[in-house]
Amino acid sequence: QDRPGPGRIDDPLGQDADPAGEAWVGPGRIDDALGQDAEATGEDRASFLATFAARVRTSAGPAGAGYRIALPWGRGPVIASGPVAARALVTDMLRAGPDQSLSFPESNTAATGLAAALGFSLTRRCMRMRLGPPVRGFRPERVFNVFSLAVG
């Protein structure tokens, strides 16, 4: 069930992911994900992400929007406008398989807090590297899980 209860997300750890009912997760449209992805990453990754169009899950509600792609091998990107939408999406990812990990920009303190609240612990740090000038429009505070360590 994509939206259990009256607008609530059931947390696999026995808590309500969103007790106020401010976000829920369900099947989404790739067009919504592509717009949010470009706003967060500052990049046009449409041709790559469109490969996974059937696997898009989106969050919605008054607390903000976001998306995740449920990759066939697990994990996948989680992009959200804020921590409430991100919590609903990460909880949805955990529901799909409890053996998950998160990788996000170190400067995203909301992601750090969310990961800790959900019981994740730091196992390693990975440096984000780029060749050339900074990516214009990159908003690390919206990245709650990268696509992969190879893609970002």
mmCIF file of C-alpha atoms in Angstrom:
data_model
loop_
_atom_site.group_PDB
_atom_site.id
_atom_site.type_symbol
_atom_site.label_atom_id
_atom_site.label_comp_id
_atom_site.label_asym_id
_atom_site.label_seq_id
_atom_site.Cartn_x
_atom_site.Cartn_y
_atom_site.Cartn_z
ATOM 1 C CA GLN A 1 0.000 0.000 0.000
ATOM 2 C CA ASP A 2 1.542 3.281 -1.108
ATOM 3 C CA ARG A 3 -0.251 5.525 1.339
ATOM 4 C CA PRO A 4 -1.063 3.631 4.543
ATOM 5 C CA GLY A 5 -3.481 5.164 6.999
ATOM 6 C CA PRO A 6 -4.875 8.682 6.716
ATOM 7 C CA GLY A 7 -1.959 10.385 4.983
ATOM 8 C CA ARG A 8 0.765 8.763 7.089
ATOM 9 C CA ILE A 9 3.910 6.864 6.212
ATOM 10 C CA ASP A 10 4.615 3.875 8.428
ATOM 11 C CA ASP A 11 8.266 3.871 9.502
ATOM 12 C CA PRO A 12 9.921 0.426 9.409
ATOM 13 C CA LEU A 13 11.447 1.233 12.795
ATOM 14 C CA GLY A 14 8.015 1.378 14.414
ATOM 15 C CA GLN A 15 7.506 5.133 14.261
ATOM 16 C CA ASP A 16 5.455 7.343 12.028
ATOM 17 C CA ALA A 17 7.739 8.811 9.387
ATOM 18 C CA ASP A 18 5.445 11.785 9.148
ATOM 19 C CA PRO A 19 3.079 11.918 12.120
ATOM 20 C CA ALA A 20 1.462 15.123 10.887
ATOM 21 C CA GLY A 21 0.515 13.538 7.563
ATOM 22 C CA GLU A 22 2.469 16.198 5.688
ATOM 23 C CA ALA A 23 4.045 13.896 3.087
ATOM 24 C CA TRP A 24 3.231 10.644 1.371
ATOM 25 C CA VAL A 25 4.983 8.562 -1.278
ATOM 26 C CA GLY A 26 3.615 6.832 -4.346
ATOM 27 C CA PRO A 27 4.362 6.120 -7.994
ATOM 28 C CA GLY A 28 5.528 9.239 -9.777
ATOM 29 C CA ARG A 29 6.082 10.755 -13.203
ATOM 30 C CA ILE A 30 9.567 11.001 -14.650
ATOM 31 C CA ASP A 31 8.894 14.603 -15.736
ATOM 32 C CA ASP A 32 8.385 15.641 -12.103
ATOM 33 C CA ALA A 33 11.586 13.875 -11.079
ATOM 34 C CA LEU A 34 13.621 15.415 -13.895
ATOM 35 C CA GLY A 35 12.615 18.954 -12.928
ATOM 36 C CA GLN A 36 13.446 18.391 -9.274
ATOM 37 C CA ASP A 37 16.712 16.690 -10.173
ATOM 38 C CA ALA A 38 17.881 19.590 -12.344
ATOM 39 C CA GLU A 39 16.976 22.065 -9.580
ATOM 40 C CA ALA A 40 19.018 20.095 -7.015
ATOM 41 C CA THR A 41 22.034 19.041 -9.056
ATOM 42 C CA GLY A 42 22.343 21.952 -11.466
ATOM 43 C CA GLU A 43 22.757 19.397 -14.246
ATOM 44 C CA ASP A 44 20.620 17.964 -17.027
ATOM 45 C CA ARG A 45 20.651 14.229 -16.306
ATOM 46 C CA ALA A 46 17.387 13.573 -18.175
ATOM 47 C CA SER A 47 18.712 11.125 -20.760
ATOM 48 C CA PHE A 48 20.290 8.992 -18.046
ATOM 49 C CA LEU A 49 17.474 9.154 -15.480
ATOM 50 C CA ALA A 50 14.746 8.536 -18.087
ATOM 51 C CA THR A 51 16.064 4.968 -18.341
ATOM 52 C CA PHE A 52 14.454 4.403 -14.929
ATOM 53 C CA ALA A 53 11.125 6.180 -15.628
ATOM 54 C CA ALA A 54 9.022 3.224 -14.460
ATOM 55 C CA ARG A 55 10.841 3.182 -11.103
ATOM 56 C CA VAL A 56 10.145 6.789 -10.027
ATOM 57 C CA ARG A 57 8.514 7.328 -6.629
ATOM 58 C CA THR A 58 7.502 10.833 -5.558
ATOM 59 C CA SER A 59 6.499 12.462 -2.321
ATOM 60 C CA ALA A 60 3.866 15.112 -2.075
ATOM 61 C CA GLY A 61 2.080 17.100 0.569
ATOM 62 C CA PRO A 62 2.226 20.492 2.240
ATOM 63 C CA ALA A 63 5.727 19.821 3.628
ATOM 64 C CA GLY A 64 7.266 19.800 0.165
ATOM 65 C CA ALA A 65 8.068 17.565 -2.732
ATOM 66 C CA GLY A 66 10.744 15.115 -3.732
ATOM 67 C CA TYR A 67 11.499 11.990 -5.689
ATOM 68 C CA ARG A 68 13.455 8.792 -5.497
ATOM 69 C CA ILE A 69 14.270 6.179 -8.093
ATOM 70 C CA ALA A 70 14.007 2.604 -6.855
ATOM 71 C CA LEU A 71 16.994 1.117 -8.658
ATOM 72 C CA PRO A 72 16.865 -2.607 -9.523
ATOM 73 C CA TRP A 73 19.945 -3.233 -7.351
ATOM 74 C CA GLY A 74 18.670 -1.132 -4.425
ATOM 75 C CA ARG A 75 19.257 2.379 -3.133
ATOM 76 C CA GLY A 76 18.960 5.151 -5.722
ATOM 77 C CA PRO A 77 18.756 8.920 -5.661
ATOM 78 C CA VAL A 78 16.629 10.753 -3.117
ATOM 79 C CA ILE A 79 16.078 14.425 -3.917
ATOM 80 C CA ALA A 80 13.746 16.448 -1.709
ATOM 81 C CA SER A 81 12.804 20.022 -0.964
ATOM 82 C CA GLY A 82 13.252 19.407 2.764
ATOM 83 C CA PRO A 83 13.602 16.845 5.531
ATOM 84 C CA VAL A 84 9.917 15.869 5.857
ATOM 85 C CA ALA A 85 9.616 14.880 2.205
ATOM 86 C CA ALA A 86 13.063 13.254 2.402
ATOM 87 C CA ARG A 87 12.051 11.192 5.443
ATOM 88 C CA ALA A 88 9.007 9.857 3.608
ATOM 89 C CA LEU A 89 11.174 8.920 0.602
ATOM 90 C CA VAL A 90 13.969 7.309 2.631
ATOM 91 C CA THR A 91 11.386 5.387 4.658
ATOM 92 C CA ASP A 92 9.876 4.201 1.372
ATOM 93 C CA MET A 93 13.352 3.041 0.307
ATOM 94 C CA LEU A 94 13.793 1.151 3.588
ATOM 95 C CA ARG A 95 10.398 -0.473 3.129
ATOM 96 C CA ALA A 96 11.622 -1.862 -0.217
ATOM 97 C CA GLY A 97 14.651 -3.454 1.456
ATOM 98 C CA PRO A 98 16.053 -2.874 4.933
ATOM 99 C CA ASP A 99 19.703 -3.431 3.930
ATOM 100 C CA GLN A 100 20.290 0.091 2.615
ATOM 101 C CA SER A 101 22.900 2.794 2.942
ATOM 102 C CA LEU A 102 22.848 6.539 2.306
ATOM 103 C CA SER A 103 25.415 8.805 0.645
ATOM 104 C CA PHE A 104 24.840 12.554 0.585
ATOM 105 C CA PRO A 105 26.841 15.778 0.608
ATOM 106 C CA GLU A 106 28.500 16.404 3.948
ATOM 107 C CA SER A 107 27.110 19.947 4.007
ATOM 108 C CA ASN A 108 23.525 18.616 4.080
ATOM 109 C CA THR A 109 23.000 18.769 7.831
ATOM 110 C CA ALA A 110 19.298 17.872 7.481
ATOM 111 C CA ALA A 111 20.313 14.605 5.791
ATOM 112 C CA THR A 112 22.783 13.901 8.591
ATOM 113 C CA GLY A 113 20.049 14.417 11.183
ATOM 114 C CA LEU A 114 17.558 12.312 9.240
ATOM 115 C CA ALA A 115 20.031 9.454 8.812
ATOM 116 C CA ALA A 116 20.812 9.454 12.541
ATOM 117 C CA ALA A 117 17.113 9.579 13.456
ATOM 118 C CA LEU A 118 16.473 6.526 11.274
ATOM 119 C CA GLY A 119 19.306 4.578 12.920
ATOM 120 C CA PHE A 120 22.037 4.951 10.300
ATOM 121 C CA SER A 121 25.624 5.342 11.467
ATOM 122 C CA LEU A 122 28.633 6.813 9.694
ATOM 123 C CA THR A 123 30.815 4.132 8.121
ATOM 124 C CA ARG A 124 32.970 6.202 5.760
ATOM 125 C CA ARG A 125 33.354 9.553 4.083
ATOM 126 C CA CYS A 126 33.608 10.076 0.337
ATOM 127 C CA MET A 127 34.892 13.260 -1.211
ATOM 128 C CA ARG A 128 32.903 14.916 -3.995
ATOM 129 C CA MET A 129 35.319 15.856 -6.746
ATOM 130 C CA ARG A 130 34.872 17.848 -9.906
ATOM 131 C CA LEU A 131 36.998 18.876 -12.817
ATOM 132 C CA GLY A 132 36.608 22.545 -13.607
ATOM 133 C CA PRO A 133 34.518 25.305 -12.065
ATOM 134 C CA PRO A 134 31.772 24.646 -9.518
ATOM 135 C CA VAL A 135 28.495 23.350 -10.949
ATOM 136 C CA ARG A 136 26.156 26.322 -11.130
ATOM 137 C CA GLY A 137 22.890 25.602 -9.422
ATOM 138 C CA PHE A 138 24.114 22.662 -7.296
ATOM 139 C CA ARG A 139 22.001 22.618 -4.136
ATOM 140 C CA PRO A 140 23.478 20.009 -1.785
ATOM 141 C CA GLU A 141 20.771 20.633 0.830
ATOM 142 C CA ARG A 142 18.291 18.886 -1.512
ATOM 143 C CA VAL A 143 20.367 15.708 -2.026
ATOM 144 C CA PHE A 144 19.460 13.069 0.576
ATOM 145 C CA ASN A 145 20.974 10.145 -1.346
ATOM 146 C CA VAL A 146 23.113 10.155 -4.482
ATOM 147 C CA PHE A 147 22.332 8.049 -7.539
ATOM 148 C CA SER A 148 25.529 6.115 -6.968
ATOM 149 C CA LEU A 149 29.073 6.960 -6.009
ATOM 150 C CA ALA A 150 29.980 6.686 -9.699
ATOM 151 C CA VAL A 151 27.229 8.976 -11.027
ATOM 152 C CA GLY A 152 26.483 11.312 -8.101
#
